[in-house]
XYZ file of C-alpha atoms in Angstrom:
730
model
C 0.251 -0.313 -0.161
C 1.256 3.080 -1.124
C 2.334 6.008 2.147
C 0.302 9.063 2.695
C 2.666 10.367 4.619
C 6.849 10.600 2.852
C 9.141 11.753 6.087
C 12.782 13.637 5.454
C 15.315 11.756 3.130
C 12.670 9.043 1.833
C 12.530 8.631 -1.566
C 9.675 10.222 -3.601
C 8.706 9.932 -7.248
C 7.928 13.594 -8.868
C 5.991 14.008 -11.584
C 6.948 16.629 -12.996
C 5.209 19.382 -15.989
C 8.230 18.488 -18.102
C 8.473 16.454 -21.430
C 10.038 13.109 -20.017
C 9.282 9.894 -19.858
C 8.600 8.902 -16.435
C 8.523 9.606 -12.667
C 11.670 11.137 -11.440
C 13.675 10.317 -8.131
C 13.680 13.251 -4.964
C 14.322 13.169 -1.383
C 12.143 14.795 0.593
C 12.319 17.402 2.118
C 13.268 18.710 5.670
C 9.618 18.175 7.877
C 8.876 15.588 4.872
C 5.651 15.744 2.474
C 2.666 14.316 1.823
C 1.500 12.228 -1.504
C 0.094 14.084 -3.716
C 2.110 17.492 -2.392
C 2.565 20.563 -4.917
C 6.413 20.783 -4.928
C 9.539 22.542 -6.752
C 12.051 20.478 -7.653
C 15.923 20.992 -9.382
C 15.861 19.196 -13.192
C 19.410 20.547 -14.646
C 19.756 24.112 -13.511
C 16.152 25.087 -13.542
C 13.903 25.014 -11.115
C 10.447 22.525 -12.197
C 6.574 22.578 -10.525
C 5.713 18.762 -9.794
C 3.512 16.288 -7.485
C 4.926 13.763 -5.246
C 3.102 10.429 -7.043
C 3.916 7.816 -4.525
C 7.812 6.284 -3.320
C 10.994 6.278 -5.437
C 11.846 3.544 -7.064
C 15.378 3.808 -5.258
C 16.833 2.453 -9.243
C 19.756 5.212 -8.957
C 22.677 6.296 -7.042
C 21.043 7.608 -3.326
C 23.847 9.537 -2.868
C 23.398 11.897 -5.766
C 19.568 12.096 -5.558
C 18.543 15.663 -5.288
C 15.842 16.709 -2.731
C 12.873 18.631 -3.133
C 13.346 22.031 -2.678
C 10.498 23.318 -1.228
C 6.462 21.601 -0.660
C 4.227 24.665 -2.228
C 1.373 26.611 0.039
C -1.277 24.615 -1.639
C -3.632 21.169 -1.139
C -2.364 18.430 -2.262
C -3.501 16.526 -5.051
C -6.235 14.345 -4.147
C -6.118 10.508 -5.025
C -9.115 10.755 -7.131
C -7.819 13.566 -9.019
C -4.790 11.291 -9.636
C -6.704 8.210 -10.697
C -8.203 10.481 -13.061
C -5.006 11.859 -14.960
C -3.905 8.596 -15.845
C -6.849 6.670 -16.370
C -7.495 9.682 -19.197
C -3.594 9.449 -20.173
C -4.061 5.862 -20.860
C -7.543 6.299 -23.042
C -5.822 9.182 -24.766
C -2.668 7.731 -24.877
C -0.935 11.187 -23.912
C 1.902 11.676 -21.494
C 1.786 12.199 -18.285
C 3.596 14.943 -18.135
C 0.805 16.908 -20.342
C -1.923 15.726 -18.575
C -0.612 17.111 -15.007
C 0.206 20.606 -17.229
C -3.686 20.379 -17.844
C -4.207 19.918 -14.125
C -1.738 22.641 -13.167
C -3.074 25.785 -15.443
C -2.631 28.086 -13.380
C 0.245 30.825 -12.823
C 2.169 31.626 -9.615
C 1.147 28.329 -7.589
C 4.545 28.487 -5.792
C 4.116 32.542 -4.980
C 3.033 33.851 -1.285
C 0.042 34.842 -0.689
C -0.352 38.133 -3.125
C -1.453 40.792 -1.306
C -3.824 44.074 -3.103
C -4.853 47.723 -0.947
C -8.570 47.567 -0.503
C -10.282 50.833 1.600
C -13.124 50.891 4.115
C -14.742 53.692 6.252
C -12.106 55.342 8.692
C -12.006 56.582 11.872
C -11.729 60.274 11.708
C -14.093 62.970 9.781
C -12.488 65.231 6.657
C -11.785 68.468 7.368
C -13.662 69.974 4.459
C -16.433 67.863 3.256
C -17.224 68.277 -0.707
C -19.967 66.141 -2.669
C -17.492 64.033 -4.045
C -15.910 63.291 -0.342
C -19.947 62.735 0.840
C -20.566 60.109 -1.919
C -17.571 57.832 -1.027
C -18.302 58.306 2.738
C -22.022 57.761 2.201
C -21.250 55.072 -0.161
C -19.023 52.945 2.423
C -21.477 54.197 5.435
C -24.254 52.078 3.048
C -22.078 49.127 3.547
C -20.727 48.763 6.399
C -17.630 47.025 6.605
C -16.923 45.738 3.840
C -13.708 46.691 1.884
C -13.577 47.628 -2.318
C -10.332 48.178 -4.440
C -9.439 51.274 -5.227
C -11.336 50.942 -8.863
C -14.377 49.778 -7.664
C -15.316 52.118 -4.762
C -14.010 55.156 -7.746
C -16.514 53.527 -10.090
C -19.257 53.260 -7.300
C -18.966 56.090 -6.216
C -18.995 57.930 -9.236
C -15.756 59.680 -8.817
C -11.868 59.729 -9.242
C -9.460 58.150 -7.211
C -7.809 61.268 -6.386
C -10.596 61.588 -4.117
C -10.382 58.785 -2.046
C -6.253 59.395 -2.128
C -7.263 62.461 -0.634
C -9.575 60.842 2.033
C -6.542 58.097 2.578
C -4.290 60.818 4.251
C -7.734 62.722 6.550
C -8.025 59.410 8.237
C -11.847 59.389 7.229
C -11.016 56.244 4.536
C -8.835 53.456 6.063
C -6.439 51.753 3.299
C -5.486 48.094 4.230
C -3.278 45.300 2.817
C -5.641 42.564 1.827
C -5.139 38.944 0.361
C -5.797 39.033 -3.334
C -7.335 35.129 -3.249
C -10.573 35.251 -1.366
C -13.032 32.715 -0.831
C -15.738 33.267 -3.159
C -19.595 34.157 -1.428
C -21.502 31.635 -0.637
C -24.047 30.572 -2.539
C -27.623 29.615 -1.065
C -29.310 26.983 -2.826
C -32.620 27.395 -0.346
C -33.118 30.831 -3.023
C -36.596 29.327 -4.643
C -35.989 29.748 -8.491
C -38.317 29.299 -11.288
C -41.853 28.214 -11.386
C -41.549 24.642 -13.258
C -43.542 23.044 -15.568
C -45.116 19.426 -14.607
C -42.210 17.931 -16.798
C -39.521 20.417 -15.727
C -40.482 19.232 -12.451
C -40.588 15.470 -12.872
C -36.996 15.551 -14.592
C -35.600 18.017 -12.390
C -37.102 15.694 -9.304
C -35.448 12.457 -10.657
C -31.784 14.370 -11.247
C -31.905 16.017 -7.479
C -32.731 12.882 -5.887
C -29.707 11.183 -7.517
C -27.489 13.909 -6.496
C -28.808 13.353 -2.748
C -28.094 9.624 -2.895
C -24.245 10.425 -3.804
C -23.305 7.804 -6.637
C -22.387 7.434 -9.779
C -24.533 7.916 -13.074
C -25.073 10.123 -16.020
C -28.703 11.886 -17.842
C -29.368 12.136 -20.855
C -31.555 15.873 -20.682
C -32.844 16.524 -24.064
C -35.097 19.659 -24.677
C -36.635 21.125 -27.581
C -35.224 24.520 -27.440
C -36.638 26.775 -25.683
C -37.829 23.830 -22.854
C -36.082 25.102 -19.972
C -33.505 22.466 -19.732
C -31.507 25.328 -17.827
C -34.024 25.770 -14.639
C -34.277 21.951 -14.672
C -30.479 21.399 -14.208
C -29.965 24.180 -11.467
C -32.693 22.282 -9.145
C -29.920 19.730 -9.850
C -26.819 21.815 -8.907
C -29.127 23.725 -6.046
C -29.391 19.697 -4.592
C -25.696 19.222 -4.660
C -25.252 22.990 -3.050
C -27.028 21.486 -0.308
C -25.388 18.648 -0.024
C -22.150 20.029 0.848
C -20.659 19.408 -2.891
C -19.275 21.658 -5.594
C -21.027 21.451 -8.902
C -19.112 22.089 -12.524
C -21.258 23.430 -15.058
C -19.607 23.115 -18.589
C -20.479 25.584 -21.215
C -18.898 25.179 -24.859
C -18.737 28.652 -26.038
C -17.499 31.696 -24.051
C -19.574 34.270 -25.355
C -22.535 32.224 -23.497
C -21.441 32.663 -20.042
C -22.647 36.335 -19.640
C -26.484 35.269 -20.066
C -25.856 32.197 -17.922
C -24.273 34.053 -15.138
C -26.664 36.187 -14.986
C -29.488 33.138 -14.093
C -26.690 31.869 -11.978
C -26.801 34.869 -9.781
C -30.376 35.075 -9.640
C -31.387 31.617 -8.186
C -28.301 31.116 -5.892
C -27.755 35.267 -4.809
C -23.694 34.918 -5.582
C -21.843 35.011 -8.630
C -20.431 31.254 -9.288
C -16.093 31.055 -10.460
C -15.673 32.010 -14.139
C -12.873 29.565 -15.573
C -12.132 30.531 -19.494
C -9.311 31.881 -21.275
C -11.002 34.997 -20.763
C -10.284 35.047 -17.440
C -7.251 36.852 -15.925
C -3.966 35.212 -14.647
C -5.255 36.729 -11.091
C -8.732 35.163 -11.281
C -7.162 31.834 -12.798
C -5.106 31.331 -9.580
C -7.952 32.652 -7.418
C -10.158 30.018 -8.642
C -7.471 27.588 -9.161
C -6.446 27.840 -5.305
C -10.116 28.487 -3.782
C -11.421 25.314 -5.583
C -9.071 23.223 -3.980
C -10.048 24.544 -0.410
C -13.699 24.455 -0.970
C -14.380 27.734 -1.143
C -15.439 27.650 -4.794
C -19.088 26.118 -4.894
C -19.881 26.280 -8.098
C -17.681 26.638 -11.295
C -19.003 27.842 -14.769
C -16.077 27.446 -17.259
C -15.011 25.869 -20.339
C -13.646 22.636 -21.107
C -10.193 22.501 -19.071
C -12.387 23.561 -16.020
C -13.097 19.721 -15.639
C -9.040 19.788 -14.547
C -9.416 21.140 -11.579
C -8.465 20.410 -8.129
C -12.403 19.971 -6.844
C -12.266 19.105 -2.817
C -15.609 17.368 -3.274
C -17.361 17.495 -6.906
C -20.814 16.149 -7.132
C -22.531 17.086 -9.985
C -21.398 17.940 -13.300
C -23.372 19.645 -15.949
C -22.217 19.311 -19.686
C -24.195 22.070 -21.423
C -25.083 21.312 -25.207
C -22.907 18.303 -24.798
C -23.339 17.619 -28.881
C -21.244 20.622 -29.358
C -17.743 19.924 -30.869
C -16.084 22.772 -29.660
C -15.914 19.979 -26.702
C -13.124 18.104 -28.452
C -9.786 19.618 -27.895
C -8.149 19.115 -31.047
C -4.675 20.737 -30.380
C -2.212 19.197 -27.560
C -3.533 16.487 -24.912
C -6.599 15.429 -27.649
C -9.764 14.415 -25.592
C -13.127 15.164 -25.624
C -14.339 16.819 -22.102
C -17.353 15.171 -22.193
C -16.189 11.857 -21.975
C -13.827 12.705 -19.780
C -16.479 14.282 -17.528
C -18.243 10.967 -17.277
C -15.108 9.387 -16.599
C -14.451 11.574 -13.823
C -17.295 11.436 -12.172
C -17.627 7.759 -12.184
C -14.290 7.796 -9.881
C -15.766 10.501 -7.369
C -19.079 9.078 -7.127
C -21.040 12.362 -8.926
C -23.545 12.756 -11.125
C -23.496 13.675 -15.120
C -26.256 16.046 -16.915
C -25.607 15.873 -20.675
C -28.178 18.633 -21.806
C -28.756 18.612 -25.426
C -31.993 19.592 -27.586
C -30.219 17.524 -30.661
C -27.527 14.682 -28.856
C -24.739 13.317 -29.852
C -25.642 9.629 -31.778
C -22.859 8.431 -29.329
C -25.029 9.757 -26.427
C -28.211 8.804 -27.876
C -27.031 5.517 -28.384
C -25.599 5.371 -24.721
C -29.515 6.123 -23.778
C -30.981 3.551 -26.155
C -28.604 0.820 -24.333
C -29.371 1.774 -21.162
C -26.256 3.198 -20.155
C -27.370 6.224 -19.724
C -31.027 7.539 -18.060
C -32.820 9.839 -20.326
C -35.130 12.180 -20.108
C -36.784 14.869 -22.250
C -39.091 17.892 -22.462
C -41.119 17.693 -24.853
C -42.565 21.311 -25.041
C -41.265 24.960 -25.239
C -41.828 27.146 -21.364
C -44.374 29.264 -20.722
C -46.173 30.498 -24.075
C -43.527 30.155 -26.714
C -43.942 27.213 -29.186
C -41.474 25.900 -31.739
C -40.982 27.365 -34.731
C -42.524 26.146 -38.016
C -40.107 24.777 -41.138
C -39.639 25.494 -44.564
C -37.669 25.128 -47.242
C -37.018 27.799 -50.002
C -35.897 25.345 -53.239
C -33.231 27.814 -54.636
C -33.555 26.271 -57.860
C -36.453 27.954 -58.318
C -34.815 31.226 -57.351
C -33.512 33.801 -60.361
C -30.704 35.400 -58.080
C -27.357 37.409 -59.181
C -23.956 35.758 -58.773
C -23.706 38.416 -56.363
C -26.431 37.888 -54.319
C -27.295 35.069 -51.711
C -30.361 36.418 -50.350
C -33.692 35.055 -52.069
C -36.525 36.703 -52.473
C -39.121 35.107 -50.742
C -36.413 35.706 -47.670
C -36.284 39.022 -48.081
C -39.770 39.245 -48.664
C -40.563 37.220 -44.815
C -36.991 39.564 -43.374
C -39.113 42.330 -44.508
C -42.181 41.880 -43.415
C -40.659 41.106 -39.410
C -38.678 44.376 -39.941
C -42.385 45.886 -40.351
C -43.780 44.168 -37.440
C -40.986 45.551 -35.568
C -39.336 42.024 -34.584
C -36.074 40.791 -34.837
C -34.806 38.444 -38.122
C -31.390 36.560 -38.390
C -29.335 35.435 -41.359
C -27.325 32.160 -40.302
C -24.143 30.994 -42.733
C -22.211 29.009 -41.453
C -18.396 30.573 -42.839
C -15.948 33.240 -41.194
C -14.718 36.560 -43.106
C -15.659 38.217 -46.230
C -15.265 35.364 -48.772
C -13.551 32.172 -48.771
C -11.475 32.528 -51.615
C -9.927 35.199 -53.253
C -9.135 34.492 -57.458
C -7.438 36.010 -60.324
C -9.598 36.531 -62.529
C -6.895 36.379 -65.357
C -5.251 33.695 -65.063
C -7.385 31.177 -62.241
C -5.077 31.840 -59.073
C -6.380 31.045 -55.717
C -4.892 32.610 -53.248
C -3.019 29.939 -50.399
C -1.686 29.956 -47.504
C 2.492 30.783 -47.682
C 2.458 27.671 -44.443
C -0.296 25.300 -45.333
C -2.379 23.996 -48.342
C -5.403 26.251 -47.769
C -6.565 28.859 -49.394
C -6.445 32.131 -47.396
C -9.996 33.447 -46.384
C -10.728 37.534 -46.952
C -11.481 39.506 -43.201
C -12.600 42.733 -45.129
C -12.789 44.460 -41.609
C -9.931 43.327 -40.702
C -8.501 44.679 -44.183
C -6.434 41.087 -44.988
C -6.496 37.244 -45.454
C -6.274 34.966 -42.770
C -5.835 31.045 -43.040
C -8.518 29.469 -40.473
C -5.724 26.443 -39.829
C -2.768 28.547 -38.157
C -3.764 31.978 -38.047
C -1.353 33.627 -41.093
C -2.768 36.655 -42.045
C -1.467 38.986 -45.150
C -2.573 42.076 -46.926
C -4.646 41.926 -49.367
C -3.317 42.072 -52.896
C -3.519 43.672 -55.686
C -1.811 42.298 -57.940
C -1.987 38.499 -58.742
C 0.431 36.719 -57.031
C 0.760 34.090 -60.031
C 0.435 36.554 -63.122
C 1.093 39.658 -61.989
C -2.002 40.937 -63.450
C -3.380 44.358 -61.289
C -6.201 44.410 -60.407
C -7.816 41.755 -61.179
C -8.568 39.923 -58.101
C -12.061 39.211 -56.609
C -13.812 37.678 -53.840
C -15.794 34.563 -54.762
C -18.601 33.046 -52.387
C -19.753 34.341 -48.987
C -19.029 34.878 -45.414
C -20.880 36.652 -42.408
C -19.252 40.472 -43.381
C -19.917 39.475 -46.963
C -23.578 38.543 -46.122
C -23.228 41.744 -43.772
C -23.011 43.710 -46.693
C -25.959 42.350 -48.805
C -28.083 42.444 -45.643
C -27.380 46.775 -45.717
C -27.644 47.135 -49.349
C -31.100 44.679 -49.100
C -32.673 46.353 -45.770
C -31.024 49.888 -45.703
C -33.445 51.201 -42.706
C -32.382 48.545 -40.109
C -29.754 47.877 -37.922
C -27.512 45.334 -39.002
C -25.071 43.701 -36.426
C -22.147 40.893 -37.754
C -21.609 38.218 -34.896
C -18.737 36.451 -35.677
C -15.922 35.355 -33.108
C -13.319 36.653 -34.989
C -14.557 40.220 -35.508
C -14.694 41.140 -31.745
C -10.826 41.891 -29.689
C -11.910 40.214 -26.579
C -14.381 37.922 -25.077
C -15.976 40.436 -23.025
C -16.941 43.030 -25.943
C -18.390 39.880 -27.847
C -20.516 38.733 -24.329
C -21.373 42.886 -24.874
C -22.551 42.746 -28.011
C -24.259 39.206 -27.640
C -26.291 41.613 -24.620
C -27.149 44.682 -26.709
C -28.589 42.245 -29.438
C -31.136 40.438 -26.829
C -32.084 43.822 -25.594
C -33.274 45.107 -28.937
C -29.990 46.981 -29.983
C -30.421 45.167 -34.041
C -32.870 44.579 -36.301
C -31.208 41.709 -38.457
C -28.345 39.445 -37.074
C -25.952 38.316 -39.151
C -24.003 34.868 -37.622
C -22.183 32.186 -37.637
C -22.582 28.866 -35.545
C -21.424 31.261 -32.754
C -25.335 32.033 -32.663
C -26.806 28.852 -32.807
C -25.863 27.833 -29.020
C -27.843 28.735 -26.183
C -28.840 32.099 -27.158
C -31.857 33.992 -26.158
C -33.059 36.507 -28.314
C -36.868 37.239 -27.278
C -37.638 39.573 -29.710
C -36.120 37.298 -32.978
C -39.316 35.304 -34.636
C -37.246 34.723 -38.128
C -34.121 32.597 -38.905
C -33.374 32.366 -42.411
C -30.481 29.601 -43.402
C -28.553 31.216 -46.662
C -26.750 27.616 -47.248
C -28.161 24.325 -45.799
C -26.636 22.499 -47.701
C -22.868 23.833 -46.843
C -22.549 20.622 -44.010
C -23.543 17.492 -46.212
C -20.892 17.513 -48.774
C -17.770 15.884 -47.873
C -16.923 12.601 -46.202
C -16.810 13.187 -42.262
C -18.825 10.173 -40.969
C -20.716 12.747 -38.939
C -21.847 15.436 -41.346
C -25.599 14.518 -41.709
C -25.776 14.881 -37.479
C -23.814 18.306 -37.293
C -26.059 19.793 -40.289
C -29.023 17.939 -38.225
C -28.424 19.764 -35.272
C -27.045 22.918 -36.323
C -30.007 23.674 -38.496
C -32.408 22.705 -35.526
C -30.501 24.548 -33.258
C -29.860 27.595 -35.461
C -33.728 27.574 -35.827
C -34.687 27.408 -32.296
C -33.396 30.815 -31.603
C -36.569 32.010 -33.088
C -39.978 33.101 -31.662
C -38.840 31.569 -28.777
C -41.086 34.371 -26.648
C -44.716 35.265 -26.899
C -44.451 35.682 -30.615
C -44.158 31.863 -32.624
C -41.169 31.944 -34.732
C -40.021 30.781 -38.562
C -36.770 29.310 -39.665
C -36.382 28.930 -43.830
C -33.912 27.021 -45.162
C -32.110 28.135 -48.408
C -31.585 24.939 -50.322
C -30.681 23.280 -53.556
C -31.118 19.508 -51.815
C -34.946 19.663 -51.072
C -35.244 16.162 -50.669
C -32.123 15.273 -48.842
C -33.477 13.198 -46.624
C -31.353 15.103 -43.888
C -33.453 17.925 -44.969
C -36.198 16.903 -45.279
C -35.773 14.837 -41.230
C -35.676 18.742 -40.145
C -38.007 19.875 -41.615
C -40.762 16.829 -39.984
C -39.388 17.270 -36.892
C -38.517 13.662 -36.551
C -36.161 13.444 -34.337
C -36.060 9.622 -33.341
C -36.678 9.073 -36.604
C -33.168 10.816 -37.611
C -31.233 8.923 -35.096
C -32.782 5.507 -36.019
C -31.567 6.217 -39.086
C -28.477 7.121 -38.951
C -27.495 5.207 -36.088
C -28.432 1.707 -38.688
C -26.326 3.130 -40.678
C -23.149 3.935 -39.015
C -23.902 0.578 -37.421
C -23.854 -0.979 -41.044
C -20.809 0.400 -41.484
C -19.191 -0.814 -38.185
C -17.947 3.135 -37.017
C -18.428 5.188 -34.245
C -20.080 4.669 -31.843
C -20.647 1.160 -33.384
C -17.440 0.585 -33.836
C -14.005 2.287 -32.487
C -11.651 4.897 -34.694
C -8.540 6.531 -34.461
C -6.558 9.213 -36.205
C -3.035 8.707 -36.485
C -1.669 11.872 -37.553
C 1.768 12.229 -39.079
C 3.720 15.153 -39.412
C 7.187 17.398 -40.252
C 9.187 19.688 -42.656
C 10.119 16.709 -44.902
C 7.607 15.403 -46.816
C 9.667 12.279 -47.983
C 10.418 11.582 -44.208
C 6.994 11.912 -43.093
C 5.263 9.398 -45.975
C 8.512 6.897 -45.282
C 7.803 6.572 -41.468
C 4.137 6.689 -42.383
C 4.681 3.778 -44.671
C 7.020 2.009 -42.326
C 4.027 1.677 -39.510
C 1.703 0.474 -42.470
C 3.522 -2.446 -43.202
C 4.016 -3.208 -39.275
C 0.393 -3.842 -38.377
C 0.679 -6.634 -36.471
C -0.130 -5.489 -32.831
C -3.295 -4.200 -34.532
C -4.107 -6.965 -36.821
C -4.007 -9.623 -33.101
C -6.640 -7.955 -32.145
C -8.477 -7.727 -34.810
C -8.161 -3.729 -36.320
C -7.969 -2.792 -39.778
C -5.432 0.138 -40.571
C -6.437 2.452 -43.853
C -4.140 4.782 -45.649
C -1.195 6.185 -45.262
C -3.207 8.871 -47.349
C -2.242 13.023 -47.241
C -4.592 14.972 -45.017
C -7.323 16.723 -46.352
C -5.311 20.207 -45.184
C -1.836 18.719 -46.088
C 0.377 21.244 -44.443
C -0.485 23.210 -42.177
C 2.421 25.804 -40.805
C 5.262 24.456 -42.926
C 4.608 20.919 -41.998
C 3.756 18.565 -44.171
C 0.106 15.843 -42.752
C -0.157 12.234 -43.617
C -3.154 10.334 -41.419
C -3.648 6.894 -41.169
C -7.111 5.888 -39.995
C -7.365 2.422 -37.645
C -11.273 1.125 -37.071
C -11.694 -1.587 -35.214
C -14.559 -3.696 -32.999
C -16.773 -1.808 -29.722
C -15.360 -3.739 -27.367
C -11.564 -3.846 -28.664
C -9.068 -3.110 -26.602
C -7.719 -0.491 -28.588
C -5.039 1.124 -26.438
C -3.114 -1.183 -26.042
C -2.690 -2.091 -29.612
C -2.214 1.173 -30.834
C 0.572 1.786 -28.523
C 2.883 -1.210 -29.462
C 2.295 -0.166 -33.090
C 3.293 3.153 -32.561
C 5.940 2.235 -30.143
C 7.869 0.587 -32.903
C 8.289 4.091 -34.878
C 11.959 5.816 -33.768
C 10.872 9.509 -34.511
C 13.876 11.328 -35.709
C 14.490 15.525 -36.135
C 11.393 17.017 -36.577
C 8.771 14.026 -37.219
C 5.722 14.138 -34.374
C 3.016 11.990 -34.280
C 0.048 12.061 -32.389
C -2.815 9.867 -31.966
C -6.443 10.459 -31.599
C -8.471 8.393 -30.498
C -12.322 9.051 -31.246
C -11.419 11.778 -34.033
C -14.005 13.776 -34.713
C -12.779 15.839 -37.625
C -10.592 14.396 -39.941
C -8.590 17.064 -41.019
């Protein structure tokens, strides 16, 4: 049995965040250290962060073993967290140091508690009272003994910071040092929530009872858009907090958090911790520490929030669980939805997977009885589901530079006359996907990738959506040097916004795309403004399909419903179905009924017909039957192997060597397809070659793949990545 404490001088194995293939032996420091302790250790000339993972191996001369330099003043990593990281690493075939980096993504963990200046009412009165001084003192009197930062006090009192500094000199305001890493305000699970419908109350009661039982279980909460899934799982959060456990709600998009945080604050009387890429470094450290101490009861976050050091996690909600952004596509390749289920199973916690259009994986798990399924069939309150119709584009006569049909234009005009909002949806960022020379036909590509560069007129540049490379718009053709013959081909949302401004000159047009805002906060503010009526026509990418509530929006027009149906992606039909249903669900979420119009050149396509009919179960059953017949996920297993390097011949040689030596895979009945150039065969100057592994559902694939790729010696710049359960195949 592994000891829980190591005395001074005992050998301990320390896993560091450095790219090494094993834990290293060190001597426990003066005073000893606990199993799971976060420590600072010497590695060559550097000091690095690590975690005490267990007893040392002792296979190195003890006299040469170096000592742990210090134990950090944070709670040790819990056994369940170490088990979670090990199992996640084994499943995704990720080296353990990379998993540990995911679990320590907060700056300054080893720093002493950071202090800041705070201000409260002082013992004296100022020698002279002004209106500005009176506002400060009255504000502080109103809030009793509460302290505020200089900026908070200045903003809330409506004065400049120099007024407060003057009051400090007079002794009327006291300036004190206070730790930055303060606990989050306690949440009150006893506060009454919104009145629930019978359907909602039944679902909430079921999940809350499971949470109170303190055991593991996963529930698929399927509810049509606008049915009030959020209110249902907030009741489960309340049950979790009442039981003294922590809760985590994962959201797929940072832009969704603003409206959601307001609802949480109304429900529980305090703001939760907010973990995502837009949080400041100071705030990230505070959250990491407070979660570990149990002083953050509820975390709202992006997928990486799953790796925080929870002290007592009882519930994980994965909202919009079908969303592809839960799959991390670089670095550690993991799916947060699947990892949430793994972590909960180790903790004895409940998982709620919420979606109007579940992933086929979750649908199949519910069908097989692995997950509990709860359905909400009706929209909340007076709202009803939108009417859905197609516009057959084969019958519309449009000039080549227009994409909004006359039928859709008339429908938008009608909404604008009624004082309502309309949305035009196109799942393509930028101004135009291709910039072409009309003289020679040359298409401008990225210098670093095999991808066409997308014109972003808003930024006045061409951008590669694979590597982020940008360059100015060319005025002469890079190929034939013809002047002023470069032309944009096809529409992106920026170009659609330009068209909408021309078609609806009296309307306020807002373009919503993640790359048009300098920060997450600016994007959130724009979405809030639109929800309050700040725009008449909204142009958006898939960002707008995710959970936003625009009460006055009654029409959604989908510009290119066929866009997702092309290509060889095995999930193309599923994703198109989900996206169309989700974006249509933005319409008619309040009293006024909504309509969704889908522009399509293929109105008879089975996916388009299923969307119109609203026959979700029929669609899933047909899709499941096709996948089962093909032996692909969720009825079979797949893994992608991506080899990359600057020398295309070296990359192909390595891939061919793997393809010739598949004994380890053949022993478990797995097949290998490829090698072949990846659909985007070069990114950031690196050539990419893919192999695809396919196996039966019950096959222990990871061990066989580890053995198979382990025979390849990676030389120089050659890199190999394994993607278990791939979501994309680019």
